[in-house]
Coordinates of C-alpha atoms in Angstrom, one line a residue:
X1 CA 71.9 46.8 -52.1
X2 CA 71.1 46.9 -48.1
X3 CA 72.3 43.9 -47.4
X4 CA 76.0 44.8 -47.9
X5 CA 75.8 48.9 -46.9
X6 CA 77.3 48.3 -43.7
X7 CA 79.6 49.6 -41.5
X8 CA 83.4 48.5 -43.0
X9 CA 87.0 49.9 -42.8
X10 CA 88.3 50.8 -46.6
X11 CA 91.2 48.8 -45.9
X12 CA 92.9 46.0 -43.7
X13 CA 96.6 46.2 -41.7
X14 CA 98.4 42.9 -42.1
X15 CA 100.4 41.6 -39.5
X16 CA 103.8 39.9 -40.2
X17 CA 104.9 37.7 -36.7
X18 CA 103.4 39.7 -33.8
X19 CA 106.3 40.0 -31.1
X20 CA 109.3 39.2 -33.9
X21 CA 108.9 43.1 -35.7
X22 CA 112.3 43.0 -35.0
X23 CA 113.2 40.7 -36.8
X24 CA 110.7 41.0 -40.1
X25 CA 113.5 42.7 -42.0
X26 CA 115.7 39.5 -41.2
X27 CA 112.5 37.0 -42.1
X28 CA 112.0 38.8 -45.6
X29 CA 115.6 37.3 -46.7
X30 CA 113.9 33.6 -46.3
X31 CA 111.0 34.1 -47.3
X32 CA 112.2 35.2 -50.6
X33 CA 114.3 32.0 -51.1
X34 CA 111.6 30.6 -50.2
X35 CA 109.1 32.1 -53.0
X36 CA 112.1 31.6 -55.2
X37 CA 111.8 27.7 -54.9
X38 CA 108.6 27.1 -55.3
X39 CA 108.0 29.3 -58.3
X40 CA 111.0 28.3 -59.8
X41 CA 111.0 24.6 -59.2
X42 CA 107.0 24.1 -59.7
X43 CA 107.4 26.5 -63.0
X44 CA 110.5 24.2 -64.0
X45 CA 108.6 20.9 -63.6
X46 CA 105.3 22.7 -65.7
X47 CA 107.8 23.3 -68.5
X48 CA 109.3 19.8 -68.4
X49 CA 106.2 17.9 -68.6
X50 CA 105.0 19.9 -71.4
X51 CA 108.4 19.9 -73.7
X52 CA 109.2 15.8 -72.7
X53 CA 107.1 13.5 -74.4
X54 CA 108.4 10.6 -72.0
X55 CA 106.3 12.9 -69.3
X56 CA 102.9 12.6 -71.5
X57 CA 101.3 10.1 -69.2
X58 CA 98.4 10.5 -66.8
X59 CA 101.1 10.6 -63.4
X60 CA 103.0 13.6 -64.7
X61 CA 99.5 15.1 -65.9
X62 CA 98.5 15.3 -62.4
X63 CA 101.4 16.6 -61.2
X64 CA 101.5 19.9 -63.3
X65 CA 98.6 20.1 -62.0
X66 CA 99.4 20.0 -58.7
X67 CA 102.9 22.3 -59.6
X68 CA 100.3 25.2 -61.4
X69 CA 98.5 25.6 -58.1
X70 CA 101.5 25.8 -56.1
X71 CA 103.1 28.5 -58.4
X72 CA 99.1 30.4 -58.1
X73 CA 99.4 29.9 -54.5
X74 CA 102.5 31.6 -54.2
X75 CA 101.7 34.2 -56.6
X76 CA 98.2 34.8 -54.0
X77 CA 100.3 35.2 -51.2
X78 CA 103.7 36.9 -52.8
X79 CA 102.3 40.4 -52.9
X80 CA 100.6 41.4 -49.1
X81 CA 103.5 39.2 -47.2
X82 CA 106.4 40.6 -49.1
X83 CA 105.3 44.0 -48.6
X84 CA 104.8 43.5 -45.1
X85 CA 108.3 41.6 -44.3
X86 CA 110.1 44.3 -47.1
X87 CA 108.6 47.6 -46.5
X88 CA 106.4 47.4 -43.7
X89 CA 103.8 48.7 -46.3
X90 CA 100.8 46.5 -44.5
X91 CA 97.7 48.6 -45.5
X92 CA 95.5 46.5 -47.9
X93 CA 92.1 47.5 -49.5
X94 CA 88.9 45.8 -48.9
X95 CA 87.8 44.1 -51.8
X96 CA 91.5 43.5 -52.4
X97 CA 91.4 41.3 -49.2
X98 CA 88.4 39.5 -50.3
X99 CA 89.5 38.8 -53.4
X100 CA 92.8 37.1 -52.0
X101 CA 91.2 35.7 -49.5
X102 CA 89.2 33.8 -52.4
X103 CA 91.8 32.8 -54.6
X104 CA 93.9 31.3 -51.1
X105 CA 91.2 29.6 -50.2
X106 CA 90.0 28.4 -53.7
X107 CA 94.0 27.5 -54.4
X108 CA 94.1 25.1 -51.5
X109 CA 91.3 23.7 -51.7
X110 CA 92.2 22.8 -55.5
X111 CA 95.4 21.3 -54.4
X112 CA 93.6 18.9 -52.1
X113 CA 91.4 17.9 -54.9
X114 CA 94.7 17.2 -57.0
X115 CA 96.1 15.3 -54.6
X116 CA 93.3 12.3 -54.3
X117 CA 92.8 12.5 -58.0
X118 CA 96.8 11.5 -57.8
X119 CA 95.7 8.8 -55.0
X120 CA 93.3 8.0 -57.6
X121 CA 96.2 7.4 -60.1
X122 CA 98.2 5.1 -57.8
X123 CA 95.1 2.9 -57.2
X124 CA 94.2 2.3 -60.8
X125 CA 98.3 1.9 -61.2
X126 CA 98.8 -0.7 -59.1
X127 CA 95.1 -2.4 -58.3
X128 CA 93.6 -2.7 -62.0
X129 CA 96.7 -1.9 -64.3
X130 CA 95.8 -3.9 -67.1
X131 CA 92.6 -0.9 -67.3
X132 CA 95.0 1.8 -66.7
X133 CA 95.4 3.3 -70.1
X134 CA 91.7 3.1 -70.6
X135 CA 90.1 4.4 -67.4
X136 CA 93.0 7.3 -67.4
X137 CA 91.7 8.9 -71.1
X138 CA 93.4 12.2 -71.3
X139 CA 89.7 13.4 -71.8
X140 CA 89.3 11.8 -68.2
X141 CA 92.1 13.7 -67.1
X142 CA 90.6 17.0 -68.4
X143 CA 87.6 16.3 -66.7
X144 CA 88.9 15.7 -63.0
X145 CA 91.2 19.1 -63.7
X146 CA 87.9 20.8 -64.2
X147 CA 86.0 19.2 -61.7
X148 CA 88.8 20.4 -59.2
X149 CA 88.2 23.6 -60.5
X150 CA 84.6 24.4 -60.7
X151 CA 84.1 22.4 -56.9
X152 CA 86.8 25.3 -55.6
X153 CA 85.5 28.1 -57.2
X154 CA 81.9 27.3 -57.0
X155 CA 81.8 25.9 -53.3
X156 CA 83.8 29.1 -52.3
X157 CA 82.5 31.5 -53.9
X158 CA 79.5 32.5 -51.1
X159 CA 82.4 33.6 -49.0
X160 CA 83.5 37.1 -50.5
X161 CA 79.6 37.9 -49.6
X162 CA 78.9 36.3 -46.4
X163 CA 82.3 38.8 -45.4
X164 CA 80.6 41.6 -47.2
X165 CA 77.5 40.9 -45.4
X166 CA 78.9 41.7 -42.0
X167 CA 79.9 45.0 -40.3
X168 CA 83.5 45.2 -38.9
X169 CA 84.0 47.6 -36.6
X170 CA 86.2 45.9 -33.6
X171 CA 89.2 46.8 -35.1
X172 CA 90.8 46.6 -38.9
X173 CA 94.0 45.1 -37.7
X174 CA 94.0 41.5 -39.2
X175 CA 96.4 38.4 -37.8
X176 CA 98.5 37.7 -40.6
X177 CA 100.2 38.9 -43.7
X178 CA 97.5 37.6 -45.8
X179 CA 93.4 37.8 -45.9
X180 CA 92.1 34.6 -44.3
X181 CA 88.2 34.2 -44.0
X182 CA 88.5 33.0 -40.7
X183 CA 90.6 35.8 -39.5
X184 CA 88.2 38.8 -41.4
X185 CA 84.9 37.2 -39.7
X186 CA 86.2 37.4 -36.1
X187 CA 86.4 41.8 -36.4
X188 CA 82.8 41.3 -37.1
X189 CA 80.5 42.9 -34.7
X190 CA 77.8 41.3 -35.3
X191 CA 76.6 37.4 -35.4
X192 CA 79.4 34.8 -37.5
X193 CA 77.3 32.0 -36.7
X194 CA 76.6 31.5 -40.3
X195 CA 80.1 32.3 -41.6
X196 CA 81.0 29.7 -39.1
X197 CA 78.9 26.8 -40.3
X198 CA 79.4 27.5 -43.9
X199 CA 83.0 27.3 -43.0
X200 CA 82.9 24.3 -41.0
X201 CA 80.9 22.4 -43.9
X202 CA 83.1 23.5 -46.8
X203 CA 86.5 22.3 -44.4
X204 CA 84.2 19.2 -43.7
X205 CA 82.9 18.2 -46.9
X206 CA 86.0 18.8 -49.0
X207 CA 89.2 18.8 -47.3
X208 CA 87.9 16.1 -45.1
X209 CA 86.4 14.2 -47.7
X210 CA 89.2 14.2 -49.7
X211 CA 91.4 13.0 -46.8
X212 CA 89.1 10.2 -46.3
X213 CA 89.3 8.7 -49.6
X214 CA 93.1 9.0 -50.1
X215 CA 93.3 6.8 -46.8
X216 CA 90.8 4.7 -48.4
X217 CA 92.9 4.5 -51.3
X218 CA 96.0 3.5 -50.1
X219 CA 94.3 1.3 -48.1
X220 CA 93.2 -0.9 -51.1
X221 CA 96.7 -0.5 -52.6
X222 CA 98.0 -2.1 -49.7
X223 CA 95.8 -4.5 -49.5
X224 CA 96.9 -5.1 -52.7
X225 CA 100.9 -4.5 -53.1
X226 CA 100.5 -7.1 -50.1
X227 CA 99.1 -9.7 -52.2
X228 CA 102.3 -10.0 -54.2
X229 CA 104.1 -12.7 -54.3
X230 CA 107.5 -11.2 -55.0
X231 CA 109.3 -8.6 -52.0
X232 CA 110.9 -7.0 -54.8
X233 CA 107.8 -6.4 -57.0
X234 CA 105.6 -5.2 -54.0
X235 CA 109.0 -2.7 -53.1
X236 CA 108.9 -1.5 -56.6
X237 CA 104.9 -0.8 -56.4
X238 CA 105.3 0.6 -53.3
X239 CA 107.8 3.3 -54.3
X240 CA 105.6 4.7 -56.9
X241 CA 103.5 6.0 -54.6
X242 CA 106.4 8.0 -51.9
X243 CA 106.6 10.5 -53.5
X244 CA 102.7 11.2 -53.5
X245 CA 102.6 10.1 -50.4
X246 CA 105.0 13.3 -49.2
X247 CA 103.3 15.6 -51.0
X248 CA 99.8 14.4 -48.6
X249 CA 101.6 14.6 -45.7
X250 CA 103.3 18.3 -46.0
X251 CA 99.8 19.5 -47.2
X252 CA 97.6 17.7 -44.7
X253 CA 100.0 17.8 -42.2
X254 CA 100.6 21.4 -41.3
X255 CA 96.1 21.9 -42.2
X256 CA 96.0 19.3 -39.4
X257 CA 98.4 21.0 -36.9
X258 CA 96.6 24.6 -37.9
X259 CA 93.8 23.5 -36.5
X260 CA 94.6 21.8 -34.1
X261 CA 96.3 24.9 -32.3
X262 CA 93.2 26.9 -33.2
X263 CA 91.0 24.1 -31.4
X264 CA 93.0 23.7 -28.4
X265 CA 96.0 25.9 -28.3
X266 CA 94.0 29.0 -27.3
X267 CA 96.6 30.0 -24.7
X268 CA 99.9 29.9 -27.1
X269 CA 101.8 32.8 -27.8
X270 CA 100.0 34.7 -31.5
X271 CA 103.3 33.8 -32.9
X272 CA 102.7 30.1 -32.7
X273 CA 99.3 30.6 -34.8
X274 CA 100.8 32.8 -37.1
X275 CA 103.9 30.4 -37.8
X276 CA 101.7 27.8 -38.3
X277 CA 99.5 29.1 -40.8
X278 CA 102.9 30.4 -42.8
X279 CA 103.9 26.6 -42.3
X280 CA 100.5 25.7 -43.6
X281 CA 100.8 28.2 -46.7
X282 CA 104.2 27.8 -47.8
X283 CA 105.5 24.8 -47.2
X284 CA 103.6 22.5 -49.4
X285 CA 104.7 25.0 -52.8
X286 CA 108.4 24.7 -51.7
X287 CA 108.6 20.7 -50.5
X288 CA 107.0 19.4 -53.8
X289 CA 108.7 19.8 -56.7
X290 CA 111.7 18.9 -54.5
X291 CA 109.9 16.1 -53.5
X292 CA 109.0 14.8 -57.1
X293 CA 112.6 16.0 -58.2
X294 CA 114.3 13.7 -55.9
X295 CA 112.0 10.8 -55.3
X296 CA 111.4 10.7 -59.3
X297 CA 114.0 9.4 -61.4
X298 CA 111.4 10.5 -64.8
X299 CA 111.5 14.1 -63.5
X300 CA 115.2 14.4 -63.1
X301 CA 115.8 12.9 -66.3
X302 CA 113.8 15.6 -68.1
X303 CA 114.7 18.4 -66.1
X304 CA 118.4 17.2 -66.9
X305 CA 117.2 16.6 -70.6
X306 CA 115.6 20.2 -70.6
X307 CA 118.6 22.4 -69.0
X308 CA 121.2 20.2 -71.1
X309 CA 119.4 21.6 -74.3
X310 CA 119.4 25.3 -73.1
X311 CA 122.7 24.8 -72.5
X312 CA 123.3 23.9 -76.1

């Protein structure tokens, strides 16, 4: 029980955009469109893969997947930012910031794991097709869904405590609108060097491992597409995998840019953090069922199929 009776605020302010107060009330207008898209277009591509049997294949599998933590991102972060941008009401208890600061964490995370299981997809696809239907079981499927899942919540769940674990007293005021474990371990007054490592090594041996092997990936479905005889047939192989490729870039991209102005943008205006950990957060939700809705004739179809039978 001594090990976490230490000195602790009850409760975190959020910040919205330091230096743009002014404007919060004008921000709140976007950010709700924005929380309308990807709920509603990630929610509408859940329910069209589940009610279009053409959609019951291992490609559309993943990509529920990949739509259900987008909509549990958003739900994560809807709460504390809305509040902040709507009512200025940035006062947020304790364990209620740990336990977002969790499920953020254990959401993204989750989505990167989605992502090279779908890399994994595309290489089976178009490298060994004839062994598609057989390597990509649905109980295969289910598996990699909960492998995602456990590796998110089990290599995360040691951060709520290191947190616990560490008095804050420099000041309750956190950066963001949101609980972030890198931003709660910096009011510590004491030593972070373990929250640091810990940090470093799951950012290392997940998100950058994951990275890794989706490059490998398309690597070998290059390799591949490019031993094709046809232009036509490599084109057509090719543009199965934009659309996945999209989604990698506006998830990785903005994580890349993140820390890269944490590294070695240590003199920028707070803004410029904040902003790009908002790009970070809520980009990836809104860009992806737009992505798969426009670069995926399948999707529109259904979606099509589905609202024309409301309709009726």
């Amino acid at each position: 029980m001594g090990l976490f009776n230490v000195t602790r605020p009850p409760s975190f302010l959020l910040t919205g955009i330091p230096g743009l107060e002014s404007l919060h009330p004008w921000l709140a207008g976007p950010l709700c469109v924005m929380y309308a898209v990807a709920l509603g277009g990630n929610t509408v591509i859940l329910q069209a893969v589940r009610v279009e049997p053409s959609l019951h294949a291992p490609m559309y599998y993943f990509l529920s997947m990949l739509s259900f933590s987008d909509v549990a991102m958003s739900m994560a972060t809807l709460p504390t930012v809305l509040r902040t941008f709507c009512f200025d009401a940035r006062s947020i208890a304790f364990d209620a910031c740990l336990v977002q600061m969790f499920l953020i964490h254990s959401f993204s995370m989750m989505e990167s794991g989605i992502l090279l299981a779908m890399s994994f997809d595309r290489y089976v696809a178009i490298c060994d097709p004839l062994h598609y239907a057989t390597v990509l079981t649905n109980e295969f499927i289910a598996g990699m869904g909960l492998a995602v899942t456990a590796r998110s919540f089990i290599t995360l769940f040691p951060l709520p405590f290191l947190i616990k674990r560490l008095p804050i007293c420099k000041s309750n005021v956190l950066s963001h609108s949101y609980c972030l474990h890198p931003d709660m371990m910096k009011l510590a007054c004491a030593d972070i060097t373990i929250n640091s490592i810990y940090g470093l090594f799951v950012l290392v041996s997940t998100f950058g491992m994951d990275l890794l092997f989706i490059f490998l990936s398309y690597v070998l479905i290059l390799r591949s597409v490019m031993a094709i005889a046809s232009h036509e047939e490599r084109l057509k192989a090719l543009n199965t995998c934009v659309s996945h490729i999209l989604a990698v870039l506006a998830f990785y991209v903005p994580m890349i840019g993140v820390s890269t102005v944490h590294r070695f943008g240590k003199h920028a205006p707070r803004y410029i953090h904040v902003l790009m950990s908002n790009i970070y957060l809520f980009v990836p939700p809104v860009l992806n069922p737009l992505i798969y809705s426009a670069k995926t004739k399948e999707i529109r179809r259904a979606i099509f199929r589905m609202f024309h039978r409301i309709k009726l």
